[in-house]
Structures are given as C-alpha cells and as structure tokens.
Amino acid sequence: MEQTIIKNARFLTSVGLGGEYPPQRAIEVAIVGKSNVGKSSLINTICNNYKLAKTSQTPGKTRLINFFDINNSFYLVDLPGYGFARAPRGEQQKWGELIGTYLGSGRVNHIFMLIDIRHSPTIEDKQMFGWILYYGVPFTLIATKADKIAVTKRKSAANKVAKELGAPPFAIPFSAEYRTGKDELLEKIGCIVSDSVSIIDK
C-alpha cells in the first residue's frame, strides 16, 4: 500500500461539549491518548508542519476536539488528553461526555490510540481502549517516545505495552524527534483512505 502524501493541512475548528461538528466527510481519523503522550507532535510530524497542532508542556491543557483538514479531503481529529490527575472532577466528567458523544456519533473511521512505549498502560489507558471496543471503532496502537529506548528494543517494547493493554500484541513504535514510524503511519492512513473509497464505490 502506498503512503498517503499530505500536501496541505490546516486547522479547521475546535468543538466542545454540545458544539456542532464540521460537515462530515468520507474519512475521519481520530487521535487519542493520555495527556502529554505526544498527540500534537505526531500530527505535526506526519503533516510536515511543526506549527499546525499546538504542543504544550502543561498536561491537560487541550480540552476541546480539534479538527484538521487534510488535503481538502479528510479529517484528522485530535481528541483531548485524559488521565491528568490535577484536573477537577467536573472537568473529567465533561471529558467523558465529550469523548463518548464523539465516539458514538458514527463519524469515526479509525482511531490511532497513543500509548507510552516506556510504561505499562494506565487504568485510564485501559478504560479508553474499552471505549474504543465498545463503540466498535477500528484502531491502531502507536507506541510513542520510542527514541527514549534502544533501537533494538523498540519493537518488542511496543508490542508488550499493546498486549498489556489487552489488545493484540502489535503497536507501531513512534518518535516525533527522529520521525520513527512516520512512514508506517502514512501507509496506514493510505489503507484507511483506500478502504473507505472502496466501500463508497460499492
């Protein structure tokens, strides 16, 4: 499968609880993970635009669903991070409602779930994965921070955290700093685009 070539990418809109989503397109790929796991860095890396998604050193800062228009043909959707312990309980509840409503909307073709390659999945990671299974959304696991461990250990470490999450033992090791895993992600997006086009053609 050929890689998707991202020629242009732009921020489209942010949506909060009760807000209106942008007009639906045939393809919508969401990105989810705990706070500070590297969602914005991943988006910037695969889009070759390091100012596209705002990164922050403050965990839990993003509290909205951010839509990015890719090639004027499909959306990448950055979901707010979870698992930030200092977030007030009310905000955590709003996060749950926001994400649950979105996952249940029927818009999402695929989810990239990000997990830290260095650590076992948290309770919140497992809860998030349970939601993905509950709503029946196809997923790919991405093991971020891959540059923090030896090259020879990355594949086994990524597969280990996937297994500990309760998923099939496979995850794509990814590093924004060295662009490790970028080609695999673009190939995966190419598969998603191709599959969606095939379904529409039928």
Tab-separated table of C-alpha atoms in Angstrom:
chain	number	residue	atom	x	y	z
A	1	MET	CA	0.000	0.000	0.000
A	2	GLU	CA	1.324	3.427	-0.945
A	3	GLN	CA	1.734	6.131	1.647
A	4	THR	CA	-0.712	8.987	1.793
A	5	ILE	CA	1.033	12.152	0.629
A	6	ILE	CA	-0.098	15.050	2.783
A	7	LYS	CA	0.199	18.085	0.535
A	8	ASN	CA	-1.690	20.527	2.687
A	9	ALA	CA	-3.010	20.501	6.233
A	10	ARG	CA	-4.803	23.217	8.146
A	11	PHE	CA	-6.547	23.651	11.455
A	12	LEU	CA	-10.289	23.791	10.828
A	13	THR	CA	-12.173	24.191	14.097
A	14	SER	CA	-12.459	23.225	17.769
A	15	VAL	CA	-15.618	21.689	19.188
A	16	GLY	CA	-16.659	21.491	22.823
A	17	LEU	CA	-19.445	19.630	24.580
A	18	GLY	CA	-22.721	20.389	22.808
A	19	GLY	CA	-20.908	22.051	19.902
A	20	GLU	CA	-21.523	21.419	16.222
A	21	TYR	CA	-19.146	19.192	14.298
A	22	PRO	CA	-17.956	20.294	10.840
A	23	PRO	CA	-19.702	18.755	7.811
A	24	GLN	CA	-18.959	15.051	7.716
A	25	ARG	CA	-16.525	13.623	5.197
A	26	ALA	CA	-15.984	10.069	3.993
A	27	ILE	CA	-12.833	9.692	6.082
A	28	GLU	CA	-12.204	10.783	9.650
A	29	VAL	CA	-9.218	9.541	11.648
A	30	ALA	CA	-9.135	10.386	15.351
A	31	ILE	CA	-6.066	10.503	17.591
A	32	VAL	CA	-6.406	9.805	21.307
A	33	GLY	CA	-4.068	9.283	24.247
A	34	LYS	CA	-3.317	10.422	27.764
A	35	SER	CA	-2.142	13.950	28.445
A	36	ASN	CA	1.395	14.663	27.249
A	37	VAL	CA	1.754	11.379	25.321
A	38	GLY	CA	2.593	13.261	22.106
A	39	LYS	CA	-0.594	13.631	20.068
A	40	SER	CA	0.173	17.120	18.768
A	41	SER	CA	3.760	16.161	17.954
A	42	LEU	CA	2.530	13.165	15.971
A	43	ILE	CA	0.111	15.306	13.969
A	44	ASN	CA	2.805	17.864	13.234
A	45	THR	CA	5.259	15.163	12.173
A	46	ILE	CA	3.047	13.332	9.702
A	47	CYS	CA	1.779	16.631	8.276
A	48	ASN	CA	5.304	18.132	7.953
A	49	ASN	CA	4.107	21.249	9.737
A	50	TYR	CA	5.527	21.785	13.202
A	51	LYS	CA	3.232	24.724	13.934
A	52	LEU	CA	-0.003	23.009	12.933
A	53	ALA	CA	-1.074	21.461	16.243
A	54	LYS	CA	-0.072	23.424	19.311
A	55	THR	CA	2.113	21.491	21.730
A	56	SER	CA	2.206	22.313	25.413
A	57	GLN	CA	4.370	21.408	28.380
A	58	THR	CA	1.250	21.675	30.537
A	59	PRO	CA	-0.603	18.335	30.645
A	60	GLY	CA	-4.367	18.503	30.264
A	61	LYS	CA	-4.386	21.873	28.526
A	62	THR	CA	-6.342	20.722	25.465
A	63	ARG	CA	-9.992	20.328	26.424
A	64	LEU	CA	-11.635	20.555	23.006
A	65	ILE	CA	-11.877	18.295	19.966
A	66	ASN	CA	-9.661	19.805	17.274
A	67	PHE	CA	-10.378	19.100	13.603
A	68	PHE	CA	-7.650	19.360	10.948
A	69	ASP	CA	-8.465	19.439	7.235
A	70	ILE	CA	-6.043	17.205	5.302
A	71	ASN	CA	-5.656	17.580	1.526
A	72	ASN	CA	-9.155	19.092	1.424
A	73	SER	CA	-10.441	15.518	1.512
A	74	PHE	CA	-10.422	14.080	5.050
A	75	TYR	CA	-10.077	14.988	8.722
A	76	LEU	CA	-7.507	14.249	11.377
A	77	VAL	CA	-9.148	14.780	14.753
A	78	ASP	CA	-7.155	15.491	17.911
A	79	LEU	CA	-9.121	14.389	20.964
A	80	PRO	CA	-8.353	15.982	24.357
A	81	GLY	CA	-5.899	14.065	26.513
A	82	TYR	CA	-7.073	12.067	29.501
A	83	GLY	CA	-5.578	10.965	32.796
A	84	PHE	CA	-4.433	14.361	34.090
A	85	ALA	CA	-4.684	13.832	37.835
A	86	ARG	CA	-4.997	17.527	38.780
A	87	ALA	CA	-7.995	18.129	36.530
A	88	PRO	CA	-11.103	18.874	38.624
A	89	ARG	CA	-13.620	16.035	38.787
A	90	GLY	CA	-16.190	18.137	36.940
A	91	GLU	CA	-13.815	18.617	34.037
A	92	GLN	CA	-13.052	14.898	33.959
A	93	GLN	CA	-16.774	14.179	33.728
A	94	LYS	CA	-17.165	16.683	30.897
A	95	TRP	CA	-14.256	15.000	29.113
A	96	GLY	CA	-16.061	11.672	29.374
A	97	GLU	CA	-19.258	13.122	27.945
A	98	LEU	CA	-17.366	14.896	25.158
A	99	ILE	CA	-15.461	11.785	24.066
A	100	GLY	CA	-18.386	9.414	24.488
A	101	THR	CA	-20.627	11.612	22.365
A	102	TYR	CA	-17.982	11.856	19.657
A	103	LEU	CA	-17.187	8.129	19.546
A	104	GLY	CA	-20.887	7.337	19.397
A	105	SER	CA	-21.532	9.785	16.555
A	106	GLY	CA	-20.712	7.280	13.807
A	107	ARG	CA	-18.267	9.721	12.214
A	108	VAL	CA	-15.021	7.972	13.091
A	109	ASN	CA	-13.485	5.589	10.547
A	110	HIS	CA	-10.375	4.773	12.574
A	111	ILE	CA	-8.617	5.694	15.815
A	112	PHE	CA	-4.906	5.999	16.455
A	113	MET	CA	-4.524	5.335	20.176
A	114	LEU	CA	-1.211	6.552	21.577
A	115	ILE	CA	0.479	4.805	24.495
A	116	ASP	CA	3.877	5.495	26.072
A	117	ILE	CA	6.365	2.814	24.987
A	118	ARG	CA	8.283	3.143	28.266
A	119	HIS	CA	5.480	2.331	30.708
A	120	SER	CA	2.707	-0.148	31.287
A	121	PRO	CA	-0.728	1.171	30.287
A	122	THR	CA	-2.528	3.143	32.979
A	123	ILE	CA	-6.034	2.476	34.248
A	124	GLU	CA	-7.178	5.396	32.076
A	125	ASP	CA	-5.491	3.855	29.025
A	126	LYS	CA	-7.386	0.617	29.611
A	127	GLN	CA	-10.648	2.499	30.103
A	128	MET	CA	-10.093	4.375	26.848
A	129	PHE	CA	-9.351	1.160	24.997
A	130	GLY	CA	-12.547	-0.314	26.449
A	131	TRP	CA	-14.491	2.610	24.996
A	132	ILE	CA	-12.954	2.041	21.572
A	133	LEU	CA	-14.010	-1.614	21.696
A	134	TYR	CA	-17.472	-0.712	22.998
A	135	TYR	CA	-18.127	1.672	20.107
A	136	GLY	CA	-16.619	-0.756	17.606
A	137	VAL	CA	-14.177	1.713	16.061
A	138	PRO	CA	-11.224	0.169	14.161
A	139	PHE	CA	-7.939	1.127	15.802
A	140	THR	CA	-4.159	1.161	15.508
A	141	LEU	CA	-1.930	1.415	18.569
A	142	ILE	CA	1.013	3.837	18.397
A	143	ALA	CA	3.804	3.494	20.981
A	144	THR	CA	5.245	6.985	21.396
A	145	LYS	CA	8.538	8.194	22.911
A	146	ALA	CA	10.377	5.424	21.043
A	147	ASP	CA	13.582	7.484	20.999
A	148	LYS	CA	13.795	7.051	24.770
A	149	ILE	CA	14.755	3.363	24.492
A	150	ALA	CA	17.304	1.403	22.458
A	151	VAL	CA	16.506	0.799	18.786
A	152	THR	CA	16.827	-2.972	19.229
A	153	LYS	CA	14.189	-2.976	21.983
A	154	ARG	CA	11.573	-0.744	20.387
A	155	LYS	CA	9.525	-3.336	18.525
A	156	SER	CA	9.302	-5.744	21.451
A	157	ALA	CA	8.557	-2.918	23.914
A	158	ALA	CA	5.782	-1.559	21.684
A	159	ASN	CA	4.204	-4.992	21.311
A	160	LYS	CA	4.493	-5.599	25.058
A	161	VAL	CA	2.521	-2.489	26.035
A	162	ALA	CA	-0.118	-3.366	23.436
A	163	LYS	CA	-0.525	-6.812	24.988
A	164	GLU	CA	-0.691	-5.309	28.487
A	165	LEU	CA	-3.451	-3.012	27.274
A	166	GLY	CA	-5.496	-6.067	26.336
A	167	ALA	CA	-5.074	-5.638	22.576
A	168	PRO	CA	-3.391	-7.888	20.021
A	169	PRO	CA	0.382	-7.630	20.683
A	170	PHE	CA	1.233	-5.090	17.996
A	171	ALA	CA	1.906	-1.354	18.100
A	172	ILE	CA	3.867	0.960	15.821
A	173	PRO	CA	6.910	2.476	17.588
A	174	PHE	CA	6.920	6.232	17.007
A	175	SER	CA	9.276	9.119	17.734
A	176	ALA	CA	8.476	12.673	16.691
A	177	GLU	CA	12.087	13.697	17.279
A	178	TYR	CA	13.520	11.222	14.786
A	179	ARG	CA	10.361	10.642	12.708
A	180	THR	CA	10.479	6.964	13.564
A	181	GLY	CA	7.242	5.315	12.468
A	182	LYS	CA	6.160	8.194	10.223
A	183	ASP	CA	6.222	6.101	7.041
A	184	GLU	CA	4.202	3.320	8.691
A	185	LEU	CA	1.558	5.809	9.842
A	186	LEU	CA	1.232	7.353	6.387
A	187	GLU	CA	0.889	3.868	4.911
A	188	LYS	CA	-1.831	3.078	7.443
A	189	ILE	CA	-3.681	6.265	6.539
A	190	GLY	CA	-3.350	5.234	2.898
A	191	CYS	CA	-5.043	1.919	3.736
A	192	ILE	CA	-7.850	3.690	5.590
A	193	VAL	CA	-8.418	6.062	2.676
A	194	SER	CA	-8.345	3.205	0.169
A	195	ASP	CA	-10.759	1.060	2.193
A	196	SER	CA	-13.197	3.946	2.611
A	197	VAL	CA	-13.139	4.716	-1.120
A	198	SER	CA	-13.760	1.035	-1.902
A	199	ILE	CA	-16.817	0.984	0.382
A	200	ILE	CA	-18.188	4.156	-1.229
A	201	ASP	CA	-17.655	2.750	-4.747
A	202	LYS	CA	-19.695	-0.325	-3.847
